Short mmCIF file of C-alpha atoms in Angstrom, two decimals:
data_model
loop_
_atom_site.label_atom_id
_atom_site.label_comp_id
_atom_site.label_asym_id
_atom_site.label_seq_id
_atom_site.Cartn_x
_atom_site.Cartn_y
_atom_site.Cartn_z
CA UNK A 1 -34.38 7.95 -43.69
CA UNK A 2 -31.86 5.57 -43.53
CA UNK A 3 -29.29 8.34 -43.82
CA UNK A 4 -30.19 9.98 -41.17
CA UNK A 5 -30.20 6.61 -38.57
CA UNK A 6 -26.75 5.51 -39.82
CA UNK A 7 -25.69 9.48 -38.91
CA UNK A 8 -26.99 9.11 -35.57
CA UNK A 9 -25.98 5.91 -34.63
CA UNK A 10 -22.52 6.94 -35.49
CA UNK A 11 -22.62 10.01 -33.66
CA UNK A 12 -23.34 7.90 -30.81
CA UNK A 13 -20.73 5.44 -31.47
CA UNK A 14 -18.31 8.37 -31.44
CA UNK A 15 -19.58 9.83 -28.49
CA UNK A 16 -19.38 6.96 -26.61
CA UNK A 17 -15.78 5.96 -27.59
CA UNK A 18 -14.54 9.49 -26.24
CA UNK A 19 -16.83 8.96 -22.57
CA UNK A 20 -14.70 5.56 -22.81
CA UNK A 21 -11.28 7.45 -23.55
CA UNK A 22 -11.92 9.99 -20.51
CA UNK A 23 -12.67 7.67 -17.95
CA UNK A 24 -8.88 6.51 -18.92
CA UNK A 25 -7.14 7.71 -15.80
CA UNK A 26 -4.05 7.21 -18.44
CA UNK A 27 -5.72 10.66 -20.24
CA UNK A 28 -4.65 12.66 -17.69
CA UNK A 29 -2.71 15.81 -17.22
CA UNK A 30 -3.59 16.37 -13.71
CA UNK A 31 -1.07 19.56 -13.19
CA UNK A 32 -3.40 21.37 -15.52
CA UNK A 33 -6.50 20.14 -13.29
CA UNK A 34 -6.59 21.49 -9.71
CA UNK A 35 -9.09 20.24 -6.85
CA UNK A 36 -8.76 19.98 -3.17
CA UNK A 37 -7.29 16.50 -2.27
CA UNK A 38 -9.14 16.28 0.84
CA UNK A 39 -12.58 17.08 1.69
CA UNK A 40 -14.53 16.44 5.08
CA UNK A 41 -18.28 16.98 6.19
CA UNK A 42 -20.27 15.79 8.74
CA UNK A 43 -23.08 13.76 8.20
CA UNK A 44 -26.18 14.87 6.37
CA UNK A 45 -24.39 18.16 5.51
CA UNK A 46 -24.01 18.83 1.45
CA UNK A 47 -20.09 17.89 0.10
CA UNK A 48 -19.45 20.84 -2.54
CA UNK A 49 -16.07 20.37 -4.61
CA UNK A 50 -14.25 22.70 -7.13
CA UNK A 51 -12.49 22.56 -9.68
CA UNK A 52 -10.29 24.75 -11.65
CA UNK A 53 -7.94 23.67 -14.97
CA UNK A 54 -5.39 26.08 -16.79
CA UNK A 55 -6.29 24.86 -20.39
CA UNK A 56 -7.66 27.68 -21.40
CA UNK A 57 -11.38 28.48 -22.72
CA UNK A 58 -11.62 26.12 -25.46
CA UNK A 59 -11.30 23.48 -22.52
CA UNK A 60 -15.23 24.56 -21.51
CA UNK A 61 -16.66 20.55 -21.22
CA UNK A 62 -16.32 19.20 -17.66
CA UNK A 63 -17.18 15.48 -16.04
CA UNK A 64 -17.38 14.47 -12.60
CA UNK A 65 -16.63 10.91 -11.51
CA UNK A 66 -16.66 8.63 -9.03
CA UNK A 67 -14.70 5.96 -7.67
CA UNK A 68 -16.17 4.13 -4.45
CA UNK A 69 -13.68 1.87 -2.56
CA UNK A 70 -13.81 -1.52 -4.65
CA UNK A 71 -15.46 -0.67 -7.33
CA UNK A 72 -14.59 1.23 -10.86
CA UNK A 73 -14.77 4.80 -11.76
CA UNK A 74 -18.32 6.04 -13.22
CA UNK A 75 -19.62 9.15 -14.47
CA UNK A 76 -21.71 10.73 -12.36
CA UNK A 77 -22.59 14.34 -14.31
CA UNK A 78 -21.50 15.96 -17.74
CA UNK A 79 -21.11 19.57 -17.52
CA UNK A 80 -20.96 22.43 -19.83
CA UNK A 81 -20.20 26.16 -19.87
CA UNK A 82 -23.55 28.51 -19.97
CA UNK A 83 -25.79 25.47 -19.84
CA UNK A 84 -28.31 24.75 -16.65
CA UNK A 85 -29.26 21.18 -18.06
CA UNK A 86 -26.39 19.18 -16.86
CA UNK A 87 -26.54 15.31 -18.09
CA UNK A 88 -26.37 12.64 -14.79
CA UNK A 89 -26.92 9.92 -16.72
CA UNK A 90 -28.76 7.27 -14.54
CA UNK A 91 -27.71 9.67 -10.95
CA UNK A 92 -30.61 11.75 -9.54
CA UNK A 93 -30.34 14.87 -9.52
CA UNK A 94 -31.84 15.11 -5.75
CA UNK A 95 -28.53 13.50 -4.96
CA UNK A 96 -26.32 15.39 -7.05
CA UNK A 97 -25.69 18.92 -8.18
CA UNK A 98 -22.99 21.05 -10.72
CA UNK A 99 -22.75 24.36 -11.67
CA UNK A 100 -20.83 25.42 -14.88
CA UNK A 101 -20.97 29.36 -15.45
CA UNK A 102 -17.18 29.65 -17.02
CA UNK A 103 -14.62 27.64 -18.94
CA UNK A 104 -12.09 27.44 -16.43
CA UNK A 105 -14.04 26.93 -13.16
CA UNK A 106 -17.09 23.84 -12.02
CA UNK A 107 -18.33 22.60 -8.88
CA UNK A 108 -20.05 19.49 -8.04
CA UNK A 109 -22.22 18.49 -4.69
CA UNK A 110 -22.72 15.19 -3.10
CA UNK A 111 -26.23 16.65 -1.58
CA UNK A 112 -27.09 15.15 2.41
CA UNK A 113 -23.88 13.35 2.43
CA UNK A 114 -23.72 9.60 3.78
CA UNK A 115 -20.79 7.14 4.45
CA UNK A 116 -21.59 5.09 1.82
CA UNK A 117 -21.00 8.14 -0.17
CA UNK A 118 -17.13 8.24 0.64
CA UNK A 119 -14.53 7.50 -1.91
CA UNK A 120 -12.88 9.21 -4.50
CA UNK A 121 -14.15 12.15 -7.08
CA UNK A 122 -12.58 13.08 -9.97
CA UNK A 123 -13.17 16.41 -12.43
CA UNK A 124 -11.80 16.16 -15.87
CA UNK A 125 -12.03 18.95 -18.67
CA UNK A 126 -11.88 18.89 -21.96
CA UNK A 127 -12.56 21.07 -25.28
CA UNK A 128 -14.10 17.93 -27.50
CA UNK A 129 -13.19 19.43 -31.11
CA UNK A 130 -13.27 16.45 -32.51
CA UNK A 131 -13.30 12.99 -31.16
CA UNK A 132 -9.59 12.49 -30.27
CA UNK A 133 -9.31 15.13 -28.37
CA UNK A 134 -7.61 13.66 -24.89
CA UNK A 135 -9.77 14.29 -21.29
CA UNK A 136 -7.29 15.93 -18.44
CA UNK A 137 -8.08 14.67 -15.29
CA UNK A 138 -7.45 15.99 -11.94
CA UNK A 139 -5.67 14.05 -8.85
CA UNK A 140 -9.39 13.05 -7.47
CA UNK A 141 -11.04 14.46 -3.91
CA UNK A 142 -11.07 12.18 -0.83
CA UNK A 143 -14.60 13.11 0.51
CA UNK A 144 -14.59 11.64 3.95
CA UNK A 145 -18.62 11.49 6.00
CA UNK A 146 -17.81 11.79 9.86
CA UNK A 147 -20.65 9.90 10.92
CA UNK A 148 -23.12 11.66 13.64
CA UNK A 149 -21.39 11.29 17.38
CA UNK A 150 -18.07 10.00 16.13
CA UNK A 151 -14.94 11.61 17.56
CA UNK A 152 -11.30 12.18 15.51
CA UNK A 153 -9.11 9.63 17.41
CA UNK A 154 -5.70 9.48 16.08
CA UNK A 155 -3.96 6.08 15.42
CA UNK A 156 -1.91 3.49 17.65
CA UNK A 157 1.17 2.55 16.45
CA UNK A 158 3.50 -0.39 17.10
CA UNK A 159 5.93 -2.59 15.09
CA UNK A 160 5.49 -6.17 15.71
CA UNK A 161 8.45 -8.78 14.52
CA UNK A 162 9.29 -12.52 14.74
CA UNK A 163 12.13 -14.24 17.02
CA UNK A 164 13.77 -15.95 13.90
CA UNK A 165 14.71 -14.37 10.46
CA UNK A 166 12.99 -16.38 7.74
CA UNK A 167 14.71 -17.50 4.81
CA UNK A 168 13.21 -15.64 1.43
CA UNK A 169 12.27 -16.99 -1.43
CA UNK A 170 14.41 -14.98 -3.51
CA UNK A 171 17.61 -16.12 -3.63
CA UNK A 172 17.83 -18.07 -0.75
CA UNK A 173 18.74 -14.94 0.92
CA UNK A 174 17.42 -14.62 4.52
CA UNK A 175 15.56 -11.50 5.59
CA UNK A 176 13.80 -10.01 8.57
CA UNK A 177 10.02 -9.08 8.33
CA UNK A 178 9.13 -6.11 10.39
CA UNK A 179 5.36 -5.30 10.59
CA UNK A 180 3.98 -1.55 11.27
CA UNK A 181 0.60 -1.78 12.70
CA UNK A 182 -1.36 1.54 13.20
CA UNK A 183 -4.72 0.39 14.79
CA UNK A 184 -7.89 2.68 16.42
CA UNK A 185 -8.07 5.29 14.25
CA UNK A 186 -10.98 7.64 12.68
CA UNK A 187 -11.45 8.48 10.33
CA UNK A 188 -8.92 6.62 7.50
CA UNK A 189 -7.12 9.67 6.09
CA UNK A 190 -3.43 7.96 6.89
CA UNK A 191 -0.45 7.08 5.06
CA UNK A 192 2.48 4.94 6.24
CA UNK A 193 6.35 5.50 5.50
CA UNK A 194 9.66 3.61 6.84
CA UNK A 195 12.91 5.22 7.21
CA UNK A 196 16.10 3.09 7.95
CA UNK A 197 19.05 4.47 9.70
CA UNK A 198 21.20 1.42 7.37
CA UNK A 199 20.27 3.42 4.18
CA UNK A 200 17.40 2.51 2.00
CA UNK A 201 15.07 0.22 2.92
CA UNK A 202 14.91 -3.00 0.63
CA UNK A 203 10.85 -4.02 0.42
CA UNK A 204 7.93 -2.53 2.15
CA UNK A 205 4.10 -3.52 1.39
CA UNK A 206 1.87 -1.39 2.79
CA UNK A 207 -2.08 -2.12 2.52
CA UNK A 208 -3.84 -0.26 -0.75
CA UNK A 209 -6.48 1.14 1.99
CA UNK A 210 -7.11 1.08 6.02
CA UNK A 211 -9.28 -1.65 6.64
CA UNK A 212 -12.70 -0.57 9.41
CA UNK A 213 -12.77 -3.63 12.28
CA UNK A 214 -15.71 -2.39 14.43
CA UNK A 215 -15.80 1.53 14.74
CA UNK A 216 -11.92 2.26 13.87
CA UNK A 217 -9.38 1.55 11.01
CA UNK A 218 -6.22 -0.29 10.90
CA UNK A 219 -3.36 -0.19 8.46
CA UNK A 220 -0.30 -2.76 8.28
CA UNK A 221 2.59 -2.31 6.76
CA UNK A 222 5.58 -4.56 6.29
CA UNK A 223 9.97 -4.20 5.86
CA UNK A 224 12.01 -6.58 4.47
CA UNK A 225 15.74 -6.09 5.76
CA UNK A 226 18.23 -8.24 5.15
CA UNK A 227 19.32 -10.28 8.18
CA UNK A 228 22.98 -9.10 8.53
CA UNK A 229 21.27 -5.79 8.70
CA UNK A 230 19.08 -6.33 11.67
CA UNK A 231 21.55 -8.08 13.17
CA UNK A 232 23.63 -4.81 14.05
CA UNK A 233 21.73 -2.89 17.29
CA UNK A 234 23.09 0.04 15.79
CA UNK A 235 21.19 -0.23 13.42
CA UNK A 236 17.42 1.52 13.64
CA UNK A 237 14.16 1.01 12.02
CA UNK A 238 11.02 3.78 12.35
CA UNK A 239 7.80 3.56 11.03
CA UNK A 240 5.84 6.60 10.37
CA UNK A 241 2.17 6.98 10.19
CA UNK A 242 0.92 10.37 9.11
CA UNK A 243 -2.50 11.28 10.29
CA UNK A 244 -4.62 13.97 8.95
CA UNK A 245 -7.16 15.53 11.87
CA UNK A 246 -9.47 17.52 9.48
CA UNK A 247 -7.07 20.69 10.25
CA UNK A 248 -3.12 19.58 10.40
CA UNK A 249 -0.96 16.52 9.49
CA UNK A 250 0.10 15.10 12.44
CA UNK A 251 3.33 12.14 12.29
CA UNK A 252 3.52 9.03 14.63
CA UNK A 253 6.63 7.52 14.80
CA UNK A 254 7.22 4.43 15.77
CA UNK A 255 11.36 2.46 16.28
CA UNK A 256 13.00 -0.41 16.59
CA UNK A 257 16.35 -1.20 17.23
CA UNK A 258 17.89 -4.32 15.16
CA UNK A 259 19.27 -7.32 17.50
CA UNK A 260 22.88 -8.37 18.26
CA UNK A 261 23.03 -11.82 16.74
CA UNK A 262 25.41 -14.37 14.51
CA UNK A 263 25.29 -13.56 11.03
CA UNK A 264 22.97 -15.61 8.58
CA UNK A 265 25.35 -15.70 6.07
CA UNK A 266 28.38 -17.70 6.12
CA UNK A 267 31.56 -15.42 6.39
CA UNK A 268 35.17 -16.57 5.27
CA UNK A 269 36.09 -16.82 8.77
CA UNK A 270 33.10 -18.67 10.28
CA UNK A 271 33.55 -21.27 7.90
CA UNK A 272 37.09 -21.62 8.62
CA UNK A 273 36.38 -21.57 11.80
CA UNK A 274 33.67 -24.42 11.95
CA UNK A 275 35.95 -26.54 9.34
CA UNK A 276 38.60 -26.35 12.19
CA UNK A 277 36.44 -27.67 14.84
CA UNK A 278 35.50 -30.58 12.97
CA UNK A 279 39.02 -31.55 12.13
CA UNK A 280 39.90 -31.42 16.13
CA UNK A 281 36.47 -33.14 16.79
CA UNK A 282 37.55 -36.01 14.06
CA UNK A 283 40.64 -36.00 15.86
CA UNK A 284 39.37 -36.52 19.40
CA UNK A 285 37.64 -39.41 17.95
CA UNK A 286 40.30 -40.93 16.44
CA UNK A 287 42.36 -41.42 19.35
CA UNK A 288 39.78 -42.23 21.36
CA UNK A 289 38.78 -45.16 19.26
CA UNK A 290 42.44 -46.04 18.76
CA UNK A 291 42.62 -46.27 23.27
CA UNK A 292 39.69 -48.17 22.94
CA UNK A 293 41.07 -50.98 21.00
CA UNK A 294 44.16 -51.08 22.18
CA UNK A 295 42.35 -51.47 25.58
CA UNK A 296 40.26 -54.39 24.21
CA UNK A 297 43.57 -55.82 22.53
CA UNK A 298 45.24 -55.90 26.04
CA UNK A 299 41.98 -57.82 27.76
CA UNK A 300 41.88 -60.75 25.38
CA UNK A 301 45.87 -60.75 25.39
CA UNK A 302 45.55 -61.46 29.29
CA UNK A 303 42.82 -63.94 28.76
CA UNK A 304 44.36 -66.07 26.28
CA UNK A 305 47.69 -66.35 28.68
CA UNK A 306 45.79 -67.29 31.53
CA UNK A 307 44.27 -69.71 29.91
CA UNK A 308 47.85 -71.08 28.61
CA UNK A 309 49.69 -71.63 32.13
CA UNK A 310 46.52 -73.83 33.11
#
């Protein structure tokens, strides 16, 4: 008796490990996995994804997770081939559905779809010979919920910048910060991009996901150039926001030209240059000081002989 509860428990212990191994992004080999990237319903209408993978037969085990914006990835169902009893784990299956009927080929449903049922779902495959056998993951579905009554307004797009350059941190080089903003937009399917007539662009932070203020998103998205750089007009900055509308990609471009201005950075001949007007300043005050006393010298001269003849 004991036999057999050590077996089990190890079996479990195994099978646990690998569900821990698969839900390893790291596992992946998402060439060999294939869904749709992007996925859009409207609300209350079921969200059915597919997958496909090129591993071949022996590859006939398939999971479906989830990732909802800020939290982790969980499984939602464990497929397999031939098999209508599909194991969701703590999920309902009033919520969710999956069919399995070949190796190569699974689809999962997000039934009555909600906004709070938008984020990211991910099918993985594998053949589970034995326990080290690694999960291949695909790149993930965006499922996007248009709520009820909501309209697809593309975004607003401006670059916003500061008067002064502002010295970095970073080796006391100064740089100009350059913000993208792309504001009023819905739903969040966007993705931001500089280009920078000067060459490549030196930093850019862009937010990890468009933030909803009221009933749109925004985006920012920041350059770092250096300040001799943006101090050339011919020089050109354009932010691009791409916006998918459910049917296209559509760009928005948005430039700026850099600003005429003195140089940040100390060239051989500005320094020579403001070494030479110090000298002549030095100069001027030399002989000015020099007129001065003799001045004062010539005063007390008179007033000591006047005070001789009396």
């Amino acid at each position: 008796m004991d036999i057999i509860i050590i077996t089990f428990i190890l079996k479990r212990c195994f099978l646990s490990l690998f569900v821990l191994l698969m839900w390893n992004p790291g596992c992946t080999g998402g060439s060999d996995v294939n869904q749709k990237s992007v996925l859009w319903v409207k609300q209350g209408d079921d969200a059915t994804m597919d997958c496909s993978h090129t591993k071949g037969s022996s590859y006939y085990q398939m999971y479906w997770l989830r990732q909802l914006p800020g939290e982790n990835m969980e499984r939602v169902v464990f497929t397999t081939t031939g098999s209508t009893e599909h194991d969701f784990g703590r999920f309902s299956p009033q919520k969710f559905a999956a069919t399995k009927t070949a190796a190569e080929t699974g689809t999962f449903t997000v039934k009555k779809a909600q906004p709070a049922d938008q984020g990211l779902y991910f099918c993985a495959v594998s053949a589970h010979v034995n326990n080290y056998d690694p999960a291949y993951f695909g790149s993930g579905t965006k499922l996007t919920v248009l709520e009820t009554g909501r309209e697809i307004t593309p975004p607003k797009v401006k670059i916003l910048h500061s008067l002064k350059s502002e010295r970095a941190r970073r080796n006391g080089q100064k740089k100009k910060t350059l913000v993208c903003l792309a504001s009023g937009f819905y739903p969040d399917h966007v993705s931001v991009s500089w280009n920078c007539s000067a060459g490549k662009c030196d930093e850019i932070a862009t937010d990890s996901a468009a933030l909803l203020v009221g009933e749109h998103y925004r985006i920012t998205s920041r350059l770092s150039v250096r300040a001799e750089i943006w101090e050339n007009p011919q020089n050109e900055f354009t932010c691009v926001v791409r916006f998918f509308d459910g049917k296209i990609y559509q760009d928005f471009p948005e430039k700026i030209q850099g600003v005429e201005g003195n140089s940040t950075i100390n060239t051989r001949e500005n320094y020579l240059r403001i070494t030479q007007t110090a000298k002549l300043s030095y100069c001027v005050f030399i002989v000015k000081s020099c007129a001065y006393a003799a001045f004062v010298g010539f005063v007390m001269w008179k007033l000591q002989s006047s005070q001789r003849k009396r």
